Amino acid sequence: MHMAPGLMSKERRTCRITYMNKKSLSLTPILAMLLFLSFLIFILLFLGILSLPITSDGFPKAYDLTSFVRGGRRNTREILRSKNDRGEQWMEVLSWEPRAFIYHNFLSSKECDYLISIGAPRMKKSTVIDTKTGGSTASKVRTSSGMFMKRGVNEVIRDIEERTADFTHIPVEHGEGLQILHYEVGQKYEPHYDYFEDEFNTKKHGGQRIATLLMYLSDVEEGGETVFPRAKGNVSYPPWEDESVERGKKGLAVKPKKGDALLFWSLKPDATKDLSSLHGGCPVIKGNKWSSTKWMHVGEFP
């Protein structure tokens, strides 16, 4: 028995439509699930419970902290609002050789405590740059502990980085991730330069370091000053006599104050190395010293 061409075509179309309807019905739950998951991820991102990972190639190795949750979005907003409670903010010129400035109350007390809470459980022995290889190595000249985080890891960090860019006029993209440092009694950092002496780092990772922002996250009962032995111009030093701060009397000594930020330039305006930017951290005599360092480069840091 032969079926007419018109009827056969009509039957095939009917079967195809039926099949497509069945296929569509089977895909509906999957599409609904995908939409629900997308909506859920959006809500988690909005609430600050989930963060997108940072994929930049940091140097040295940095924590991305994407899993770090401290009280969720509400706590983050509270910390962000705290910058309005920093009290009076003003800039003080410390020296023109090197160019060094203090931004008083750069961070709020809550921002300082927040950075310490991130760094405290992740402390490792601090290292220095090996001038021969360009890599990191342990050294007796630096006895603190520290950790690095990737740039722009969350709202609080991004806000601090944008504030730094506004203060220094150096783009956020030219800065390394924040480094959190902890100095216990007796720990120090001998005088050194922040600019690179090796060709490896000078040619890579954004080129030469141009400036440093040192943020003090805590007060120190005694000791822990940042000293510039070769500084000229405006000079201050601790009033007491002690071998640990004696070298500060030859130049400039800055006493840590919670919330203050010390900006100094490693390169001169003509991009040559500033030998007067030699600096160090005096041993802590009593108490603890917490700080956060932001190094900035001539070019964009990856």
PDB file of N, CA, C and O in Angstrom, residues 198-262:
ATOM      1  N   ASP A 198      69.137  44.301  40.565  1.00  0.00           N
ATOM      2  CA  ASP A 198      69.370  43.246  39.579  1.00  0.00           C
ATOM      3  C   ASP A 198      68.631  43.547  38.281  1.00  0.00           C
ATOM      4  O   ASP A 198      67.606  44.240  38.268  1.00  0.00           O
ATOM      5  N   GLU A 199      69.130  43.015  37.183  1.00  0.00           N
ATOM      6  CA  GLU A 199      68.526  43.240  35.872  1.00  0.00           C
ATOM      7  C   GLU A 199      67.228  42.472  35.703  1.00  0.00           C
ATOM      8  O   GLU A 199      66.323  42.911  34.990  1.00  0.00           O
ATOM      9  N   PHE A 200      67.112  41.316  36.370  1.00  0.00           N
ATOM     10  CA  PHE A 200      65.933  40.468  36.209  1.00  0.00           C
ATOM     11  C   PHE A 200      64.659  41.227  36.575  1.00  0.00           C
ATOM     12  O   PHE A 200      63.708  41.294  35.785  1.00  0.00           O
ATOM     13  N   ASN A 201      64.626  41.815  37.772  1.00  0.00           N
ATOM     14  CA  ASN A 201      63.419  42.507  38.221  1.00  0.00           C
ATOM     15  C   ASN A 201      63.269  43.878  37.592  1.00  0.00           C
ATOM     16  O   ASN A 201      62.157  44.391  37.477  1.00  0.00           O
ATOM     17  N   THR A 202      64.385  44.487  37.183  1.00  0.00           N
ATOM     18  CA  THR A 202      64.310  45.801  36.549  1.00  0.00           C
ATOM     19  C   THR A 202      63.616  45.725  35.197  1.00  0.00           C
ATOM     20  O   THR A 202      62.886  46.639  34.805  1.00  0.00           O
ATOM     21  N   LYS A 203      63.810  44.615  34.500  1.00  0.00           N
ATOM     22  CA  LYS A 203      63.250  44.461  33.159  1.00  0.00           C
ATOM     23  C   LYS A 203      61.879  43.791  33.165  1.00  0.00           C
ATOM     24  O   LYS A 203      61.178  43.806  32.159  1.00  0.00           O
ATOM     25  N   LYS A 204      61.498  43.171  34.284  1.00  0.00           N
ATOM     26  CA  LYS A 204      60.217  42.475  34.351  1.00  0.00           C
ATOM     27  C   LYS A 204      59.364  43.043  35.485  1.00  0.00           C
ATOM     28  O   LYS A 204      59.771  43.933  36.218  1.00  0.00           O
ATOM     29  N   HIS A 205      58.156  42.499  35.612  1.00  0.00           N
ATOM     30  CA  HIS A 205      57.263  42.834  36.725  1.00  0.00           C
ATOM     31  C   HIS A 205      57.025  44.335  36.863  1.00  0.00           C
ATOM     32  O   HIS A 205      57.050  44.886  37.963  1.00  0.00           O
ATOM     33  N   GLY A 206      56.839  45.029  35.755  1.00  0.00           N
ATOM     34  CA  GLY A 206      56.526  46.451  35.816  1.00  0.00           C
ATOM     35  C   GLY A 206      57.739  47.348  35.887  1.00  0.00           C
ATOM     36  O   GLY A 206      57.601  48.560  36.080  1.00  0.00           O
ATOM     37  N   GLY A 207      58.922  46.773  35.753  1.00  0.00           N
ATOM     38  CA  GLY A 207      60.132  47.593  35.787  1.00  0.00           C
ATOM     39  C   GLY A 207      60.541  47.992  37.187  1.00  0.00           C
ATOM     40  O   GLY A 207      60.150  47.383  38.183  1.00  0.00           O
ATOM     41  N   GLN A 208      61.310  49.056  37.280  1.00  0.00           N
ATOM     42  CA  GLN A 208      61.884  49.498  38.551  1.00  0.00           C
ATOM     43  C   GLN A 208      60.803  49.958  39.535  1.00  0.00           C
ATOM     44  O   GLN A 208      59.764  50.493  39.150  1.00  0.00           O
ATOM     45  N   ARG A 209      61.056  49.723  40.827  1.00  0.00           N
ATOM     46  CA  ARG A 209      60.182  50.275  41.862  1.00  0.00           C
ATOM     47  C   ARG A 209      60.456  51.770  41.984  1.00  0.00           C
ATOM     48  O   ARG A 209      61.609  52.189  42.107  1.00  0.00           O
ATOM     49  N   ILE A 210      59.389  52.524  41.972  1.00  0.00           N
ATOM     50  CA  ILE A 210      59.536  53.977  42.001  1.00  0.00           C
ATOM     51  C   ILE A 210      59.232  54.580  43.368  1.00  0.00           C
ATOM     52  O   ILE A 210      59.841  55.572  43.778  1.00  0.00           O
ATOM     53  N   ALA A 211      58.290  53.972  44.104  1.00  0.00           N
ATOM     54  CA  ALA A 211      57.888  54.531  45.399  1.00  0.00           C
ATOM     55  C   ALA A 211      57.336  53.436  46.301  1.00  0.00           C
ATOM     56  O   ALA A 211      56.950  52.353  45.840  1.00  0.00           O
ATOM     57  N   THR A 212      57.290  53.749  47.599  1.00  0.00           N
ATOM     58  CA  THR A 212      56.785  52.812  48.605  1.00  0.00           C
ATOM     59  C   THR A 212      55.815  53.536  49.520  1.00  0.00           C
ATOM     60  O   THR A 212      56.081  54.666  49.955  1.00  0.00           O
ATOM     61  N   LEU A 213      54.699  52.888  49.816  1.00  0.00           N
ATOM     62  CA  LEU A 213      53.775  53.385  50.827  1.00  0.00           C
ATOM     63  C   LEU A 213      53.784  52.391  51.976  1.00  0.00           C
ATOM     64  O   LEU A 213      53.432  51.221  51.803  1.00  0.00           O
ATOM     65  N   LEU A 214      54.215  52.856  53.142  1.00  0.00           N
ATOM     66  CA  LEU A 214      54.288  52.016  54.343  1.00  0.00           C
ATOM     67  C   LEU A 214      53.188  52.453  55.298  1.00  0.00           C
ATOM     68  O   LEU A 214      53.213  53.568  55.829  1.00  0.00           O
ATOM     69  N   MET A 215      52.211  51.575  55.501  1.00  0.00           N
ATOM     70  CA  MET A 215      51.068  51.875  56.357  1.00  0.00           C
ATOM     71  C   MET A 215      51.256  51.215  57.718  1.00  0.00           C
ATOM     72  O   MET A 215      51.489  50.010  57.804  1.00  0.00           O
ATOM     73  N   TYR A 216      51.165  52.000  58.769  1.00  0.00           N
ATOM     74  CA  TYR A 216      51.324  51.478  60.123  1.00  0.00           C
ATOM     75  C   TYR A 216      49.974  50.984  60.637  1.00  0.00           C
ATOM     76  O   TYR A 216      49.009  51.747  60.732  1.00  0.00           O
ATOM     77  N   LEU A 217      49.912  49.700  60.960  1.00  0.00           N
ATOM     78  CA  LEU A 217      48.657  49.081  61.397  1.00  0.00           C
ATOM     79  C   LEU A 217      48.520  49.030  62.914  1.00  0.00           C
ATOM     80  O   LEU A 217      47.469  48.621  63.424  1.00  0.00           O
ATOM     81  N   SER A 218      49.567  49.386  63.628  1.00  0.00           N
ATOM     82  CA  SER A 218      49.516  49.370  65.090  1.00  0.00           C
ATOM     83  C   SER A 218      50.478  50.406  65.649  1.00  0.00           C
ATOM     84  O   SER A 218      51.420  50.829  64.965  1.00  0.00           O
ATOM     85  N   ASP A 219      50.235  50.813  66.882  1.00  0.00           N
ATOM     86  CA  ASP A 219      51.217  51.604  67.611  1.00  0.00           C
ATOM     87  C   ASP A 219      52.269  50.639  68.155  1.00  0.00           C
ATOM     88  O   ASP A 219      52.023  49.440  68.297  1.00  0.00           O
ATOM     89  N   VAL A 220      53.444  51.155  68.453  1.00  0.00           N
ATOM     90  CA  VAL A 220      54.513  50.355  69.053  1.00  0.00           C
ATOM     91  C   VAL A 220      54.932  51.039  70.347  1.00  0.00           C
ATOM     92  O   VAL A 220      55.237  52.241  70.346  1.00  0.00           O
ATOM     93  N   GLU A 221      54.961  50.279  71.445  1.00  0.00           N
ATOM     94  CA  GLU A 221      55.288  50.879  72.736  1.00  0.00           C
ATOM     95  C   GLU A 221      56.675  51.502  72.735  1.00  0.00           C
ATOM     96  O   GLU A 221      56.887  52.603  73.242  1.00  0.00           O
ATOM     97  N   GLU A 222      57.633  50.794  72.153  1.00  0.00           N
ATOM     98  CA  GLU A 222      58.992  51.320  72.102  1.00  0.00           C
ATOM     99  C   GLU A 222      59.757  50.656  70.961  1.00  0.00           C
ATOM    100  O   GLU A 222      59.656  49.452  70.750  1.00  0.00           O
ATOM    101  N   GLY A 223      60.505  51.463  70.212  1.00  0.00           N
ATOM    102  CA  GLY A 223      61.277  50.941  69.093  1.00  0.00           C
ATOM    103  C   GLY A 223      60.434  50.842  67.830  1.00  0.00           C
ATOM    104  O   GLY A 223      59.316  51.346  67.747  1.00  0.00           O
ATOM    105  N   GLY A 224      60.981  50.171  66.821  1.00  0.00           N
ATOM    106  CA  GLY A 224      60.254  49.938  65.576  1.00  0.00           C
ATOM    107  C   GLY A 224      60.192  51.123  64.632  1.00  0.00           C
ATOM    108  O   GLY A 224      59.420  51.100  63.664  1.00  0.00           O
ATOM    109  N   GLU A 225      61.002  52.154  64.870  1.00  0.00           N
ATOM    110  CA  GLU A 225      60.975  53.329  63.984  1.00  0.00           C
ATOM    111  C   GLU A 225      61.461  52.967  62.577  1.00  0.00           C
ATOM    112  O   GLU A 225      62.288  52.072  62.396  1.00  0.00           O
ATOM    113  N   THR A 226      60.943  53.688  61.599  1.00  0.00           N
ATOM    114  CA  THR A 226      61.462  53.607  60.237  1.00  0.00           C
ATOM    115  C   THR A 226      62.512  54.706  60.102  1.00  0.00           C
ATOM    116  O   THR A 226      62.216  55.884  60.335  1.00  0.00           O
ATOM    117  N   VAL A 227      63.738  54.323  59.751  1.00  0.00           N
ATOM    118  CA  VAL A 227      64.830  55.289  59.734  1.00  0.00           C
ATOM    119  C   VAL A 227      65.377  55.483  58.323  1.00  0.00           C
ATOM    120  O   VAL A 227      65.406  54.549  57.520  1.00  0.00           O
ATOM    121  N   PHE A 228      65.808  56.706  58.045  1.00  0.00           N
ATOM    122  CA  PHE A 228      66.465  57.073  56.783  1.00  0.00           C
ATOM    123  C   PHE A 228      67.818  57.699  57.159  1.00  0.00           C
ATOM    124  O   PHE A 228      67.915  58.909  57.366  1.00  0.00           O
ATOM    125  N   PRO A 229      68.867  56.886  57.240  1.00  0.00           N
ATOM    126  CA  PRO A 229      70.174  57.387  57.710  1.00  0.00           C
ATOM    127  C   PRO A 229      70.760  58.506  56.856  1.00  0.00           C
ATOM    128  O   PRO A 229      71.529  59.325  57.360  1.00  0.00           O
ATOM    129  N   ARG A 230      70.412  58.560  55.569  1.00  0.00           N
ATOM    130  CA  ARG A 230      71.002  59.546  54.666  1.00  0.00           C
ATOM    131  C   ARG A 230      70.065  60.708  54.360  1.00  0.00           C
ATOM    132  O   ARG A 230      70.322  61.498  53.450  1.00  0.00           O
ATOM    133  N   ALA A 231      68.967  60.802  55.096  1.00  0.00           N
ATOM    134  CA  ALA A 231      67.994  61.862  54.829  1.00  0.00           C
ATOM    135  C   ALA A 231      68.565  63.235  55.164  1.00  0.00           C
ATOM    136  O   ALA A 231      69.374  63.395  56.077  1.00  0.00           O
ATOM    137  N   LYS A 232      68.117  64.239  54.424  1.00  0.00           N
ATOM    138  CA  LYS A 232      68.505  65.630  54.667  1.00  0.00           C
ATOM    139  C   LYS A 232      67.234  66.468  54.791  1.00  0.00           C
ATOM    140  O   LYS A 232      66.153  66.046  54.395  1.00  0.00           O
ATOM    141  N   GLY A 233      67.375  67.656  55.298  1.00  0.00           N
ATOM    142  CA  GLY A 233      66.204  68.533  55.386  1.00  0.00           C
ATOM    143  C   GLY A 233      65.501  68.372  56.715  1.00  0.00           C
ATOM    144  O   GLY A 233      66.129  68.372  57.773  1.00  0.00           O
ATOM    145  N   ASN A 234      64.171  68.244  56.690  1.00  0.00           N
ATOM    146  CA  ASN A 234      63.401  68.082  57.920  1.00  0.00           C
ATOM    147  C   ASN A 234      63.827  66.793  58.614  1.00  0.00           C
ATOM    148  O   ASN A 234      63.777  65.721  58.035  1.00  0.00           O
ATOM    149  N   VAL A 235      64.241  66.868  59.858  1.00  0.00           N
ATOM    150  CA  VAL A 235      64.763  65.703  60.571  1.00  0.00           C
ATOM    151  C   VAL A 235      64.099  65.595  61.934  1.00  0.00           C
ATOM    152  O   VAL A 235      63.951  66.576  62.659  1.00  0.00           O
ATOM    153  N   SER A 236      63.680  64.383  62.281  1.00  0.00           N
ATOM    154  CA  SER A 236      63.148  64.113  63.614  1.00  0.00           C
ATOM    155  C   SER A 236      63.688  62.775  64.067  1.00  0.00           C
ATOM    156  O   SER A 236      64.021  61.915  63.254  1.00  0.00           O
ATOM    157  N   TYR A 237      63.805  62.580  65.367  1.00  0.00           N
ATOM    158  CA  TYR A 237      64.278  61.298  65.879  1.00  0.00           C
ATOM    159  C   TYR A 237      63.757  61.101  67.299  1.00  0.00           C
ATOM    160  O   TYR A 237      63.372  62.055  67.972  1.00  0.00           O
ATOM    161  N   PRO A 238      63.733  59.849  67.779  1.00  0.00           N
ATOM    162  CA  PRO A 238      63.202  59.570  69.110  1.00  0.00           C
ATOM    163  C   PRO A 238      64.004  60.306  70.181  1.00  0.00           C
ATOM    164  O   PRO A 238      65.228  60.477  70.049  1.00  0.00           O
ATOM    165  N   PRO A 239      63.368  60.731  71.241  1.00  0.00           N
ATOM    166  CA  PRO A 239      64.045  61.527  72.269  1.00  0.00           C
ATOM    167  C   PRO A 239      64.931  60.707  73.196  1.00  0.00           C
ATOM    168  O   PRO A 239      65.765  61.257  73.897  1.00  0.00           O
ATOM    169  N   TRP A 240      64.751  59.405  73.254  1.00  0.00           N
ATOM    170  CA  TRP A 240      65.515  58.602  74.196  1.00  0.00           C
ATOM    171  C   TRP A 240      66.840  58.123  73.585  1.00  0.00           C
ATOM    172  O   TRP A 240      67.024  58.096  72.378  1.00  0.00           O
ATOM    173  N   GLU A 241      67.761  57.725  74.465  1.00  0.00           N
ATOM    174  CA  GLU A 241      69.055  57.226  74.027  1.00  0.00           C
ATOM    175  C   GLU A 241      68.990  55.705  73.976  1.00  0.00           C
ATOM    176  O   GLU A 241      68.667  55.060  74.969  1.00  0.00           O
ATOM    177  N   ASP A 242      69.329  55.150  72.830  1.00  0.00           N
ATOM    178  CA  ASP A 242      69.339  53.695  72.716  1.00  0.00           C
ATOM    179  C   ASP A 242      70.093  53.316  71.449  1.00  0.00           C
ATOM    180  O   ASP A 242      69.955  53.964  70.413  1.00  0.00           O
ATOM    181  N   GLU A 243      70.910  52.266  71.538  1.00  0.00           N
ATOM    182  CA  GLU A 243      71.704  51.853  70.385  1.00  0.00           C
ATOM    183  C   GLU A 243      70.834  51.482  69.189  1.00  0.00           C
ATOM    184  O   GLU A 243      71.217  51.666  68.042  1.00  0.00           O
ATOM    185  N   SER A 244      69.633  50.944  69.463  1.00  0.00           N
ATOM    186  CA  SER A 244      68.781  50.461  68.375  1.00  0.00           C
ATOM    187  C   SER A 244      68.265  51.598  67.498  1.00  0.00           C
ATOM    188  O   SER A 244      67.885  51.372  66.355  1.00  0.00           O
ATOM    189  N   VAL A 245      68.256  52.820  68.036  1.00  0.00           N
ATOM    190  CA  VAL A 245      67.767  53.951  67.242  1.00  0.00           C
ATOM    191  C   VAL A 245      68.850  55.005  67.031  1.00  0.00           C
ATOM    192  O   VAL A 245      68.588  56.072  66.523  1.00  0.00           O
ATOM    193  N   GLU A 246      70.072  54.683  67.407  1.00  0.00           N
ATOM    194  CA  GLU A 246      71.158  55.648  67.270  1.00  0.00           C
ATOM    195  C   GLU A 246      71.331  56.097  65.826  1.00  0.00           C
ATOM    196  O   GLU A 246      71.554  57.273  65.543  1.00  0.00           O
ATOM    197  N   ARG A 247      71.209  55.141  64.882  1.00  0.00           N
ATOM    198  CA  ARG A 247      71.420  55.502  63.494  1.00  0.00           C
ATOM    199  C   ARG A 247      70.338  56.460  62.981  1.00  0.00           C
ATOM    200  O   ARG A 247      70.527  57.140  61.996  1.00  0.00           O
ATOM    201  N   GLY A 248      69.180  56.505  63.663  1.00  0.00           N
ATOM    202  CA  GLY A 248      68.126  57.432  63.274  1.00  0.00           C
ATOM    203  C   GLY A 248      68.539  58.883  63.466  1.00  0.00           C
ATOM    204  O   GLY A 248      68.023  59.773  62.810  1.00  0.00           O
ATOM    205  N   LYS A 249      69.504  59.111  64.376  1.00  0.00           N
ATOM    206  CA  LYS A 249      69.930  60.477  64.642  1.00  0.00           C
ATOM    207  C   LYS A 249      70.778  61.040  63.511  1.00  0.00           C
ATOM    208  O   LYS A 249      71.060  62.226  63.476  1.00  0.00           O
ATOM    209  N   LYS A 250      71.225  60.198  62.617  1.00  0.00           N
ATOM    210  CA  LYS A 250      72.024  60.655  61.486  1.00  0.00           C
ATOM    211  C   LYS A 250      71.137  61.131  60.345  1.00  0.00           C
ATOM    212  O   LYS A 250      71.624  61.647  59.347  1.00  0.00           O
ATOM    213  N   GLY A 251      69.851  60.919  60.459  1.00  0.00           N
ATOM    214  CA  GLY A 251      68.959  61.322  59.394  1.00  0.00           C
ATOM    215  C   GLY A 251      67.550  61.536  59.899  1.00  0.00           C
ATOM    216  O   GLY A 251      67.296  62.423  60.708  1.00  0.00           O
ATOM    217  N   LEU A 252      66.661  60.670  59.468  1.00  0.00           N
ATOM    218  CA  LEU A 252      65.239  60.794  59.785  1.00  0.00           C
ATOM    219  C   LEU A 252      64.733  59.512  60.416  1.00  0.00           C
ATOM    220  O   LEU A 252      65.055  58.414  59.962  1.00  0.00           O
ATOM    221  N   ALA A 253      63.946  59.629  61.476  1.00  0.00           N
ATOM    222  CA  ALA A 253      63.318  58.477  62.111  1.00  0.00           C
ATOM    223  C   ALA A 253      61.828  58.751  62.273  1.00  0.00           C
ATOM    224  O   ALA A 253      61.436  59.805  62.774  1.00  0.00           O
ATOM    225  N   VAL A 254      61.006  57.808  61.842  1.00  0.00           N
ATOM    226  CA  VAL A 254      59.551  57.960  61.894  1.00  0.00           C
ATOM    227  C   VAL A 254      58.985  56.928  62.858  1.00  0.00           C
ATOM    228  O   VAL A 254      59.177  55.718  62.680  1.00  0.00           O
ATOM    229  N   LYS A 255      58.297  57.392  63.883  1.00  0.00           N
ATOM    230  CA  LYS A 255      57.701  56.490  64.867  1.00  0.00           C
ATOM    231  C   LYS A 255      56.369  55.972  64.348  1.00  0.00           C
ATOM    232  O   LYS A 255      55.533  56.756  63.881  1.00  0.00           O
ATOM    233  N   PRO A 256      56.142  54.651  64.409  1.00  0.00           N
ATOM    234  CA  PRO A 256      54.862  54.094  63.926  1.00  0.00           C
ATOM    235  C   PRO A 256      53.670  54.648  64.711  1.00  0.00           C
ATOM    236  O   PRO A 256      53.717  54.727  65.935  1.00  0.00           O
ATOM    237  N   LYS A 257      52.643  55.027  63.980  1.00  0.00           N
ATOM    238  CA  LYS A 257      51.376  55.445  64.591  1.00  0.00           C
ATOM    239  C   LYS A 257      50.252  54.785  63.820  1.00  0.00           C
ATOM    240  O   LYS A 257      50.155  54.928  62.597  1.00  0.00           O
ATOM    241  N   LYS A 258      49.410  54.074  64.510  1.00  0.00           N
ATOM    242  CA  LYS A 258      48.335  53.321  63.873  1.00  0.00           C
ATOM    243  C   LYS A 258      47.494  54.213  62.963  1.00  0.00           C
ATOM    244  O   LYS A 258      47.002  55.258  63.376  1.00  0.00           O
ATOM    245  N   GLY A 259      47.369  53.784  61.704  1.00  0.00           N
ATOM    246  CA  GLY A 259      46.550  54.514  60.728  1.00  0.00           C
ATOM    247  C   GLY A 259      47.337  55.440  59.830  1.00  0.00           C
ATOM    248  O   GLY A 259      46.857  55.812  58.753  1.00  0.00           O
ATOM    249  N   ASP A 260      48.553  55.834  60.248  1.00  0.00           N
ATOM    250  CA  ASP A 260      49.375  56.728  59.421  1.00  0.00           C
ATOM    251  C   ASP A 260      50.019  55.954  58.275  1.00  0.00           C
ATOM    252  O   ASP A 260      50.243  54.745  58.371  1.00  0.00           O
ATOM    253  N   ALA A 261      50.345  56.663  57.202  1.00  0.00           N
ATOM    254  CA  ALA A 261      51.007  56.052  56.048  1.00  0.00           C
ATOM    255  C   ALA A 261      52.203  56.902  55.643  1.00  0.00           C
ATOM    256  O   ALA A 261      52.087  58.122  55.484  1.00  0.00           O
ATOM    257  N   LEU A 262      53.343  56.255  55.507  1.00  0.00           N
ATOM    258  CA  LEU A 262      54.586  56.912  55.113  1.00  0.00           C
ATOM    259  C   LEU A 262      54.842  56.644  53.637  1.00  0.00           C
ATOM    260  O   LEU A 262      54.957  55.497  53.216  1.00  0.00           O
TER     261      LEU A 262
END
